[in-house]
Coordinates of C-alpha atoms and ligand atoms in Angstrom, one line a residue:
X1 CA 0.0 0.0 0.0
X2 CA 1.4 3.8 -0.6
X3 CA 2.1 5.2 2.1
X4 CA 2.3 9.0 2.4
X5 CA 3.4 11.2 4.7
X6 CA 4.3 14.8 5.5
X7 CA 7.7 15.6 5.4
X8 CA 8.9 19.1 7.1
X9 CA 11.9 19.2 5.5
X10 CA 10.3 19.8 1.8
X11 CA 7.2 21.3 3.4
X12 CA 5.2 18.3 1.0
X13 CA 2.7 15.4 1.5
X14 CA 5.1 12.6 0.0
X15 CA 5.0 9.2 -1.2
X16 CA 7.2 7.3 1.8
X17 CA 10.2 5.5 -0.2
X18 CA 12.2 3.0 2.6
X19 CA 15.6 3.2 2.3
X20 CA 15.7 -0.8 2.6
X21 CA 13.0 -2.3 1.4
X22 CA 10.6 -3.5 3.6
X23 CA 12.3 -1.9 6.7
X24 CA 11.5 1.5 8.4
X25 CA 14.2 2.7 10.5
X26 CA 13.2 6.2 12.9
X27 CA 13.8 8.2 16.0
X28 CA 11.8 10.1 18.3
X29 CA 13.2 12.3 20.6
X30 CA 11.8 11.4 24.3
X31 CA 11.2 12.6 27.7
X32 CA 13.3 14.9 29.4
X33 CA 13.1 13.0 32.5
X34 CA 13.0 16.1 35.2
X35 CA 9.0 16.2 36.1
X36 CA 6.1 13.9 35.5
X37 CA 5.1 13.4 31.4
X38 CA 2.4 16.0 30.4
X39 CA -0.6 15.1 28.2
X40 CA 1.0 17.3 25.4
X41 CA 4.2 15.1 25.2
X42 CA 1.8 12.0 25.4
X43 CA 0.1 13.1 22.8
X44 CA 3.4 13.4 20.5
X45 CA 4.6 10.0 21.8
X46 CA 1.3 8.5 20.7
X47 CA 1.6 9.7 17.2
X48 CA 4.6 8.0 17.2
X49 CA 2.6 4.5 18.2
X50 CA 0.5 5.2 15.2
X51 CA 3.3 6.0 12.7
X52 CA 4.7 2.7 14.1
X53 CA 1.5 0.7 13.9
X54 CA 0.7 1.8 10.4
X55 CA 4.7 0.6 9.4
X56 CA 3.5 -3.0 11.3
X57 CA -0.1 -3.1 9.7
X58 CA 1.7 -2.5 6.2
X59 CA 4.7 -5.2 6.7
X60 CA 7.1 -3.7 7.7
X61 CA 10.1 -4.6 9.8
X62 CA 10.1 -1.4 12.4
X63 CA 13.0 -0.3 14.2
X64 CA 12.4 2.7 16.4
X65 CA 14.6 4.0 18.4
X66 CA 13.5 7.0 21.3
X67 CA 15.8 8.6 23.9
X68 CA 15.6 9.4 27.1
X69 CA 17.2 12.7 27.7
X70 CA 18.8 13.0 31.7
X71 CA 21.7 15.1 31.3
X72 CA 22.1 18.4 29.3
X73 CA 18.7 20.1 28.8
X74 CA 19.1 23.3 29.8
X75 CA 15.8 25.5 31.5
X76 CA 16.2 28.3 28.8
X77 CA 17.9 26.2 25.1
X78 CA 17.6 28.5 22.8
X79 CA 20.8 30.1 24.1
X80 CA 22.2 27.2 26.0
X81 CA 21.7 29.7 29.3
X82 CA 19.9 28.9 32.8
X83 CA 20.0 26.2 34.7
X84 CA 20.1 22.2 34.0
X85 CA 16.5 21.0 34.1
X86 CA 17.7 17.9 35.8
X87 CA 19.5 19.6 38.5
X88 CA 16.6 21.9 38.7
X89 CA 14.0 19.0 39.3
X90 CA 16.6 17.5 41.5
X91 CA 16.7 20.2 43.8
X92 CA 12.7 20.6 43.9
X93 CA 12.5 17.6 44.9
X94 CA 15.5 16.9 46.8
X95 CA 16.9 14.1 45.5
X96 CA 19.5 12.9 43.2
X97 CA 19.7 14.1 39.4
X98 CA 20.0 10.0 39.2
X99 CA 17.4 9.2 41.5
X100 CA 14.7 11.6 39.8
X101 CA 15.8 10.4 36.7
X102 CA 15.1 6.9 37.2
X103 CA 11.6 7.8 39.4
X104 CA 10.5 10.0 36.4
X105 CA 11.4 7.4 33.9
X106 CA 9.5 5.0 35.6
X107 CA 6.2 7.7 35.7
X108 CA 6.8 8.3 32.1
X109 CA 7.0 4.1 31.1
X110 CA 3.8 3.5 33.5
X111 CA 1.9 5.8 31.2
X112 CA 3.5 4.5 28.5
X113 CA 2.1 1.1 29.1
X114 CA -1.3 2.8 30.3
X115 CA -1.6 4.0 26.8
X116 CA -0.8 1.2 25.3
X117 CA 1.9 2.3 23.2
X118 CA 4.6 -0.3 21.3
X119 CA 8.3 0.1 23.1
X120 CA 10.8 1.3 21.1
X121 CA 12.8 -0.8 20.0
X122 CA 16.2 0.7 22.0
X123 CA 15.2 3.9 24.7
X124 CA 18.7 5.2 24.8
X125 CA 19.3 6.6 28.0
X126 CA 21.8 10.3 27.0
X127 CA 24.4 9.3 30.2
X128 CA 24.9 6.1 28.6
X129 CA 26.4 7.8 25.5
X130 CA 29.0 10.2 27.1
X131 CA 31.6 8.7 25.1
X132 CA 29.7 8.7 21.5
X133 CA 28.9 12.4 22.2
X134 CA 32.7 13.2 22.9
X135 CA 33.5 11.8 19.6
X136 CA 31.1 13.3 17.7
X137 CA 32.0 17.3 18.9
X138 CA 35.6 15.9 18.5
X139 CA 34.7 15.3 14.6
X140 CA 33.3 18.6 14.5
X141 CA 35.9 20.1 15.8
X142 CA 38.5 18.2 13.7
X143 CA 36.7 19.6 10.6
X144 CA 36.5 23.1 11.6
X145 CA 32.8 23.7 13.1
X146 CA 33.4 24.7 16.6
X147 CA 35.3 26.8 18.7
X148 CA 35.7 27.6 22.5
X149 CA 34.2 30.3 24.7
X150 CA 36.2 30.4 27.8
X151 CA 34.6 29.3 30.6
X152 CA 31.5 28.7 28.8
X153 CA 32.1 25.4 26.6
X154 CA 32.8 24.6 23.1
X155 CA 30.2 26.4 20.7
X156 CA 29.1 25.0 16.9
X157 CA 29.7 27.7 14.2
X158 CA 26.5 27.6 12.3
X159 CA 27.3 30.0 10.1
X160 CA 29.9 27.3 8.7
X161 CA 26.7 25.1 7.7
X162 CA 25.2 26.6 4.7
X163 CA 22.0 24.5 5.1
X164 CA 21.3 26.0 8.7
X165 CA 17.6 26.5 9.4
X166 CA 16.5 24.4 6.7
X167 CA 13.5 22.8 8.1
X168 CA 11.9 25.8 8.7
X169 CA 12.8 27.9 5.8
X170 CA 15.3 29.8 7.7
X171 CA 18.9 30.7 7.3
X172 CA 21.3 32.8 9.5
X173 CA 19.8 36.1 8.5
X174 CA 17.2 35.7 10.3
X175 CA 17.7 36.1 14.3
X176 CA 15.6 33.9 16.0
X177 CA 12.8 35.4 17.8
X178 CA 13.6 36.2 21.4
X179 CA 17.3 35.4 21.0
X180 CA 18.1 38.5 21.4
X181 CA 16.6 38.2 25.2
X182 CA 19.4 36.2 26.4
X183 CA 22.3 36.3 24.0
X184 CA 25.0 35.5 25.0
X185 CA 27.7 37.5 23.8
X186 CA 30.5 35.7 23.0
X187 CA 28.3 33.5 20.6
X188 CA 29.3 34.5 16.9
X189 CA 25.8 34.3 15.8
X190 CA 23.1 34.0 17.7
X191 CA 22.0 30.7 16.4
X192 CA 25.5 28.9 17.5
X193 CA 24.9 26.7 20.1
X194 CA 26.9 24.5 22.9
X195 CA 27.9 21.1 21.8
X196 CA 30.0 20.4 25.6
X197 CA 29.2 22.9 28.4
X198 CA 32.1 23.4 31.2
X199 CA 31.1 22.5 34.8
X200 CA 31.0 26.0 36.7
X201 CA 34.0 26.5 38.8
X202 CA 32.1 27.4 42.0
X203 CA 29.3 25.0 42.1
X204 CA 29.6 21.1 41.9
X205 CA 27.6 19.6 39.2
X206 CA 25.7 15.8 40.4
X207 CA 26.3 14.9 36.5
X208 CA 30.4 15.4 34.6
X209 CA 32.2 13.9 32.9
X210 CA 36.1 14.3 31.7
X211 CA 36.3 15.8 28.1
X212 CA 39.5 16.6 25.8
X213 CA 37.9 20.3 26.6
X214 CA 38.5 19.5 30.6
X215 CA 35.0 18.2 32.5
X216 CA 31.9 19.0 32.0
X217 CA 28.4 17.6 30.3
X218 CA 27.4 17.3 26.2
X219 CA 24.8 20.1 24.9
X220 CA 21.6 18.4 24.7
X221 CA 21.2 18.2 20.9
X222 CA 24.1 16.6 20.8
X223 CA 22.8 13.0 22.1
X224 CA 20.2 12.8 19.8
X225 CA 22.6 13.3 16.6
X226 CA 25.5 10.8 18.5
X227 CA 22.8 7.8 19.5
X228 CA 20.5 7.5 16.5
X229 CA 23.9 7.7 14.3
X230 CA 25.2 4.4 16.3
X231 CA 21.6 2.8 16.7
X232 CA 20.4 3.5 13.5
X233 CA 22.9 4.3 10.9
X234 CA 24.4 7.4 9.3
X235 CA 21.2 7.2 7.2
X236 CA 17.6 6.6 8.2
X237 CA 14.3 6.9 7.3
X238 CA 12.8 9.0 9.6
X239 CA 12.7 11.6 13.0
X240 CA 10.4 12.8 14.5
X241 CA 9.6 14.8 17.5
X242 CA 6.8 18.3 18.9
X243 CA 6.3 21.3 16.4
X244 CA 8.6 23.3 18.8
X245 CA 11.7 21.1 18.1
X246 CA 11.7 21.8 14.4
X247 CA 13.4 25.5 14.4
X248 CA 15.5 24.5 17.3
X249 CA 16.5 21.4 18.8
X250 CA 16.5 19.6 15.2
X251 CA 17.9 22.5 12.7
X252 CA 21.1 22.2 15.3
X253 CA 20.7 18.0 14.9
X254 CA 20.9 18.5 11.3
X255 CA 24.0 20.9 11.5
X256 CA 25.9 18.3 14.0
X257 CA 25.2 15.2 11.7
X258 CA 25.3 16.2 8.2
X259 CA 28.8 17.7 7.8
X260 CA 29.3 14.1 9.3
X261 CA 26.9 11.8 7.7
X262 CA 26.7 13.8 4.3
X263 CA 23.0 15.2 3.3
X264 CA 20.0 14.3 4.3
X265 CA 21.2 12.8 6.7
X266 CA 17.6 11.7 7.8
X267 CA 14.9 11.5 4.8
X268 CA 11.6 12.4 6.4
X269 CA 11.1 14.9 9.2
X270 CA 7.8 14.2 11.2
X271 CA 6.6 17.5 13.7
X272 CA 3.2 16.7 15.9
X273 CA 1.5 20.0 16.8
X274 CA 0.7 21.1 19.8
X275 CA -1.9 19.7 22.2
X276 CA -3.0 23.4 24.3
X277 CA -4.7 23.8 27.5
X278 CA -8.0 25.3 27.8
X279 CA -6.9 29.1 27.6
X280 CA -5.3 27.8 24.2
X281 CA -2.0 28.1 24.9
X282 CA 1.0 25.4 24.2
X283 CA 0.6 22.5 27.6
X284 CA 3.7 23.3 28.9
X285 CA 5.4 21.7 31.9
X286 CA 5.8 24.8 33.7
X287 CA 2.1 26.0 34.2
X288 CA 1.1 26.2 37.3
X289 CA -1.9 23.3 36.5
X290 CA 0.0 19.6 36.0
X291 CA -2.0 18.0 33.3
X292 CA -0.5 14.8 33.2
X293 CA -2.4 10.9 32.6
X294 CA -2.3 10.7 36.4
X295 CA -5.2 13.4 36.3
X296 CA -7.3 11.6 33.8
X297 CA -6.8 8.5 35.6
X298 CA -7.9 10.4 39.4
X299 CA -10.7 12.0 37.7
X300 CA -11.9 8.5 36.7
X301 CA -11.3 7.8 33.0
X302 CA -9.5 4.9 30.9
X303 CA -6.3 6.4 29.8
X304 CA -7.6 4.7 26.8
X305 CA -10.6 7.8 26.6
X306 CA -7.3 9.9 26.1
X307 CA -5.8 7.5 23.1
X308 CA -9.3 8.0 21.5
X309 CA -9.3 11.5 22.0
X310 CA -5.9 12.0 20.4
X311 CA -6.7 10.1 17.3
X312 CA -10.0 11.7 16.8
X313 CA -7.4 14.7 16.0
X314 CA -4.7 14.7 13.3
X315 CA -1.2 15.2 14.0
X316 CA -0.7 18.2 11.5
X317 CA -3.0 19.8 13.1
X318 CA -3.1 21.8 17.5
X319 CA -5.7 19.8 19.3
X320 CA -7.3 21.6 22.4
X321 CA -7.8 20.1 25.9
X322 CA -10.5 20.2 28.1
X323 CA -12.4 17.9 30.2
X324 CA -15.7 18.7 28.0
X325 CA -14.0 16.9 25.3
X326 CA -12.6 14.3 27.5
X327 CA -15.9 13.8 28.3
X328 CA -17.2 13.3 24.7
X329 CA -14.8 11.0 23.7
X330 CA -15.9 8.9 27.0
X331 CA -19.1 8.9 25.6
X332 CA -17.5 7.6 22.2
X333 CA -15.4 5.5 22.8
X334 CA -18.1 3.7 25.5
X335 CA -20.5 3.5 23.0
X336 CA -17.9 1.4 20.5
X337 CA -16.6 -0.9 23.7
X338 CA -20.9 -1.3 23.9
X339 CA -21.2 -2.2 20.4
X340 CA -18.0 -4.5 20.4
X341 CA -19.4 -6.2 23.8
X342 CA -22.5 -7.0 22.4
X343 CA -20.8 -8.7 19.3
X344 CA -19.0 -10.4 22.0
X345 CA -22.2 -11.6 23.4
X346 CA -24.0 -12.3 20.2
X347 CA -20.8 -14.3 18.9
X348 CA -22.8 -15.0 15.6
X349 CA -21.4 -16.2 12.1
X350 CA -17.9 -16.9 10.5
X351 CA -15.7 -14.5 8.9
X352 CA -16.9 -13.3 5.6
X353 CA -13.6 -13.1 3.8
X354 CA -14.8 -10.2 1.1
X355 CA -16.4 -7.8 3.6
X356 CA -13.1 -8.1 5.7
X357 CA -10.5 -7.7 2.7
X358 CA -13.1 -4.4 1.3
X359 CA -13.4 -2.3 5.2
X360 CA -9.4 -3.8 6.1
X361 CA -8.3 -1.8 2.7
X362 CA -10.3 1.0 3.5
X363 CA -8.9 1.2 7.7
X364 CA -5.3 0.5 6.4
X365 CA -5.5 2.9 3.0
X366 CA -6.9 5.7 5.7
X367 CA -4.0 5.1 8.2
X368 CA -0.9 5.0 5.2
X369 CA -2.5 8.5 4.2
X370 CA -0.5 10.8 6.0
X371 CA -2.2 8.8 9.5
X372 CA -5.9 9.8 9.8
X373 CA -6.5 8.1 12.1
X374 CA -10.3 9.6 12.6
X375 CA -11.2 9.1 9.5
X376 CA -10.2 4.7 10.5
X377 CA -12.5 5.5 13.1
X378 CA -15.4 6.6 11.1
X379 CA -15.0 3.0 9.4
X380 CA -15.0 1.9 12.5
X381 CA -18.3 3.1 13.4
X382 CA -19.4 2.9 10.0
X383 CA -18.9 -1.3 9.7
X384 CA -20.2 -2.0 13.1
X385 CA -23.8 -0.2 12.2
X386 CA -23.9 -2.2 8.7
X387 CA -26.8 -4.7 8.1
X388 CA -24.4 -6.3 5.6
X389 CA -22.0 -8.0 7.4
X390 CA -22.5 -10.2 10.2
X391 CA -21.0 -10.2 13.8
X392 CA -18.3 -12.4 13.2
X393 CA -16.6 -10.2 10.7
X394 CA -17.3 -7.3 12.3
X395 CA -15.1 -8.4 15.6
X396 CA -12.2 -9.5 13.4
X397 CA -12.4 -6.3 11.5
X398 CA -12.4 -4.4 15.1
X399 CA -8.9 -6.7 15.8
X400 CA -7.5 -5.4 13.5
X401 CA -8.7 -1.7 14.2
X402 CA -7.0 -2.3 17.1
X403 CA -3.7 -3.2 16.0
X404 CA -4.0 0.1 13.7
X405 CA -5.1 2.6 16.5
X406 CA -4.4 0.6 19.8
X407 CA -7.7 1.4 21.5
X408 CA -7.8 -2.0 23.1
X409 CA -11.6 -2.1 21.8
X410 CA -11.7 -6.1 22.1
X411 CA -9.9 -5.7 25.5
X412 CA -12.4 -3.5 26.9
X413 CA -15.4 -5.1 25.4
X414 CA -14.7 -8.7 26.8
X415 CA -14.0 -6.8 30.6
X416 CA -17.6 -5.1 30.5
X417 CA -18.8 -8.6 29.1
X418 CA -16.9 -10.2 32.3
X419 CA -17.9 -7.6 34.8
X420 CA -21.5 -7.3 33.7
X421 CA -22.5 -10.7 35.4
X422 CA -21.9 -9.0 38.5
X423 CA -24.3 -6.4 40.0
X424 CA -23.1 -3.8 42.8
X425 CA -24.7 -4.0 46.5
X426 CA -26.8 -1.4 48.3
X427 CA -24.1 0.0 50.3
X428 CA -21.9 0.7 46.7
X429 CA -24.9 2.3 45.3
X430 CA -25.0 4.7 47.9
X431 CA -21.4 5.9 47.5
X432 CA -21.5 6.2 43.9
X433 CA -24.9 8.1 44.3
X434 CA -22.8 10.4 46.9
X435 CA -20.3 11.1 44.6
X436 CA -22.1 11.8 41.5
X437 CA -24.0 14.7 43.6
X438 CA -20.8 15.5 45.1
X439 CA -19.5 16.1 41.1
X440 CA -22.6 17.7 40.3
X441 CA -21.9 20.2 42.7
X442 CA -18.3 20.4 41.5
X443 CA -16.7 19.4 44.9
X444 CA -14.1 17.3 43.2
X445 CA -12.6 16.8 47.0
X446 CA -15.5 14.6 48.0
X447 CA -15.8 13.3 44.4
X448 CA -12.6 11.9 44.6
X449 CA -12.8 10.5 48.3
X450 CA -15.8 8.4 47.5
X451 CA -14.4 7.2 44.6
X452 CA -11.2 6.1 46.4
X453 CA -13.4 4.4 48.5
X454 CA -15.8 2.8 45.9
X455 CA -12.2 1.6 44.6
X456 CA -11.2 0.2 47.9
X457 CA -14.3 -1.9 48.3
X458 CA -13.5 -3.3 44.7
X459 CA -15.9 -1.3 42.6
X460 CA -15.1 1.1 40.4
X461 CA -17.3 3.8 38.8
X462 CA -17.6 4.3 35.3
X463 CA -18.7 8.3 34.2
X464 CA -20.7 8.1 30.8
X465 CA -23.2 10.1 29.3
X466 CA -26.3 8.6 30.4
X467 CA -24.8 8.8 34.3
X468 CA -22.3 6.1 35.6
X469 CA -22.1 2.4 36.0
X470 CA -20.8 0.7 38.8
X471 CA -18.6 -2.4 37.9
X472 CA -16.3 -4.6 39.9
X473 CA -12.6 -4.3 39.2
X474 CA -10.9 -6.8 37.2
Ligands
LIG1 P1 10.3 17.1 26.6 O1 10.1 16.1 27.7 O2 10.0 18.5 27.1 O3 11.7 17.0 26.1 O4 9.3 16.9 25.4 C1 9.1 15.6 24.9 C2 8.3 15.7 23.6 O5 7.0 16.3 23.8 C3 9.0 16.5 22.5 O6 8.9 15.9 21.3 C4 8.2 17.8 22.5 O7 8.3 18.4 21.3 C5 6.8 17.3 22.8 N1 5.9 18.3 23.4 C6 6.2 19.3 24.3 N2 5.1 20.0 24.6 C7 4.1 19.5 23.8 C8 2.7 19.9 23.6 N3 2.1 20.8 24.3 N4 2.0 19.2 22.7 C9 2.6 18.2 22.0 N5 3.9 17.8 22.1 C10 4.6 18.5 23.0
LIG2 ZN1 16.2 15.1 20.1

């Protein structure tokens, strides 16, 4: 099947060419592991589990390859000034840079696995690649791209890369907004950007390293140029990462790799927009308001009401956040698990070969184009309301929706199937009955107490359109 997808780079919706055949080889830049995972970077990570899914559902042999960054991102890195957001989080939470690391790491796989998503194939940890990151600013250096601000660290010269900027259109001319804020003077353009930072003389750093520049830690762009060159090649198919990485983070990727790996050093550059908060600003995880999955999960929904919500959107385009729509897509994706749980029940028929090969083509043709994934759920709802094609079919075709999408449909069908034969007692009732007025009066407080101890008692409640349902836990 074509597959065809949007590629930054040459601003164009293209035809996907593999540069092996049959293999798909691409990187995603990860979690900066300093604070808990925000729905807006779980929204770029799960476009990533659909890019990946549509590469499995076509053939493909995927391998994926996404970081984790603990060492290097700096609080303000458009100038390579502020403070280390790891030794920032650190101190917040007084603890070691390695200890938050791996406790953040852990928060960031458990929503991971919440939501379902495919492991990458390698999550390179940056502190792991010290050494490959030394190498690669020492072949920079050796061919003339860098040079030294003293007591600052060793700087890339972008205005030795003709191609600078390229992903966005830009080129050295043009300042970057806001750079002007914080330059940093000794820079010789204001786009040049650290590649090894010294440690400070007067504080102690929890994370160095000894450098041919004297100790001190790697700039963060440069792990994601040093580890996907070892993991994946000097060549590969694809990166991908947030729109905000594009003018940035990436452009100063390109410039480490390419006067390395020759050009294009990567073929197709994917950017996710941005999921926004409610005032319609970027989700950011330094407001004041942590939206992360732990908050869906308190307030009661499946993390996979968030995986529906995301693909009802499409990555090219800013999706906006609210609990309104969280509760619409409840209400959706409820009434498929309904539908599917009632095929369950029904269990009528045997596969009808040509009505699964005809709505397949259609789920898998709507996926390769550039991933819209709402339009695969329209088949989805569209096939499950036909009078054509029996029950049989219809679950087998909903298997495979949920190898394309991930929505765990089947999954969720067969637990309301399970938990169905049991009804709640009195005493449950009442609780659940307290809370729901307790919500209906917005005191989320009491909401959430009676819901904790709902849960305790091995019930849990289930918010839906129509009210809630009470169900014992799995
Ligand atoms: P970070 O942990 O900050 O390094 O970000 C991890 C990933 O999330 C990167 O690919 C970012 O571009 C992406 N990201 C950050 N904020 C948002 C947002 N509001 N919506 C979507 N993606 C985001
Ligand atoms: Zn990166």
């Amino acid at each position: 099947m074509t597959i065809k997808l949007y590629n930054t780079l040459t601003r164009k919706l293209e035809e996907f060419k593999p540069l092996v055949p049959g293999h798909v080889g691409f990187y995603s830049c990860g979690p900066t592991v300093y604070h808990y995972t925000h729905l807006g970077n779980l929204r770029t990570f799960l476009h990533n589990d659909f890019l990946k899914r549509m590469f499995l559902a076509n053939g493909y042999d995927v391998r994926h390859i996404m970081n984790i960054t603990d060492v290097g991102h700096l609080t303000n890195d458009e100038d390579d000034s502020g403070e280390d957001k790891m030794e920032k989080g650190a101190a917040r939470d007084n603890k070691s840079v390695w200890d938050i690391a791996r406790f953040y790491k852990d928060e960031f796989m458990r929503d991971f696995n919440d939501l379902n998503m495919i492991a990458p194939t390698v999550m390179p940890h940056a502190t792991d690649y010290i050494a490959e990151q030394i190498e690669l600013v020492q072949k920079l250096q050796d061919l003339g791209y860098t040079y030294e601000i003293p007591n600052d660290g060793i700087y890339y010269d972008t205005s030795k890369f003709a191609g600078y900027g390229a992903l966005t259109g830009g080129s050295l001319s043009g300042n970057r907004a806001g750079a002007r804020v914080g330059f940093n003077d000794a820079k010789r353009n204001p786009t040049d950007f650290a590649l090894w930072k010294f440690s400070p003389t007067d504080v102690k750093r929890q994370m160095e390293w000894d450098s041919p520049w004297g100790i001190g830690f790697p700039g963060w762009h440069a792990e994601c140029s040093a580890m996907s060159m070892k993991l994946l090649g000097n060549h590969f198919d694809i990166h991908t990462g947030g729109e905000d990485l594009s003018r940035v983070h990436h452009a100063n990727e390109i410039a480490q790799s390419e006067p390395i790996t020759g050009a294009p050093w990567v073929n197709t550059w994917l950017h996710y927009s941005f999921l926004l908060d409610k005032s319609g600003e970027k989700m950011a995880k330094s407001k004041g308001e942590f939206l992360g999955l732990e908050s869906v999960r308190k307030r009661g929904y499946d993390p996979m009401v968030y995986r529906y919500f995301v693909a009802l959107g499409h990555y090219q385009s800013q999706l906006a956040f609210s609990w309104e729509t969280m509760d619409a897509s409840a209400n959706g994706y409820a009434n498929l698990v309904r539908r599917v749980a009632d095929l369950i029940v029904v269990n009528d028929g045997t596969v009808d070969s040509v009505a699964y090969d005809a709505w397949h083509e259609k789920m898998l043709a709507a996926m390769s184009d550039n991933l819209k994934t709402a339009a695969v759920l329209v088949h989805v709802q569209d096939f499950i309301k036909s009078n054509e094609i029996n029950g049989a079919t219809k679950l087998a075709l909903v298997r495979f929706a949920d190898d394309l999408l991930g929505l765990q449909f089947i999954d969720r069908a067969q637990k309301l199937v399970d938990l169905e034969r049991e009804s709640a007692p009195a005493e449950i009732v009442a609780l659940a009955e307290s809370r729901a007025t307790a919500k209906a009066n917005r005191d989320w407080a009491t909401a959430d107490a009676l819901r904790a101890e709902i849960d305790a008692a091995g019930w849990t409640v289930l918010d839906g359109k129509d009210g809630y349902k009470i169900v014992k836990k799995a």
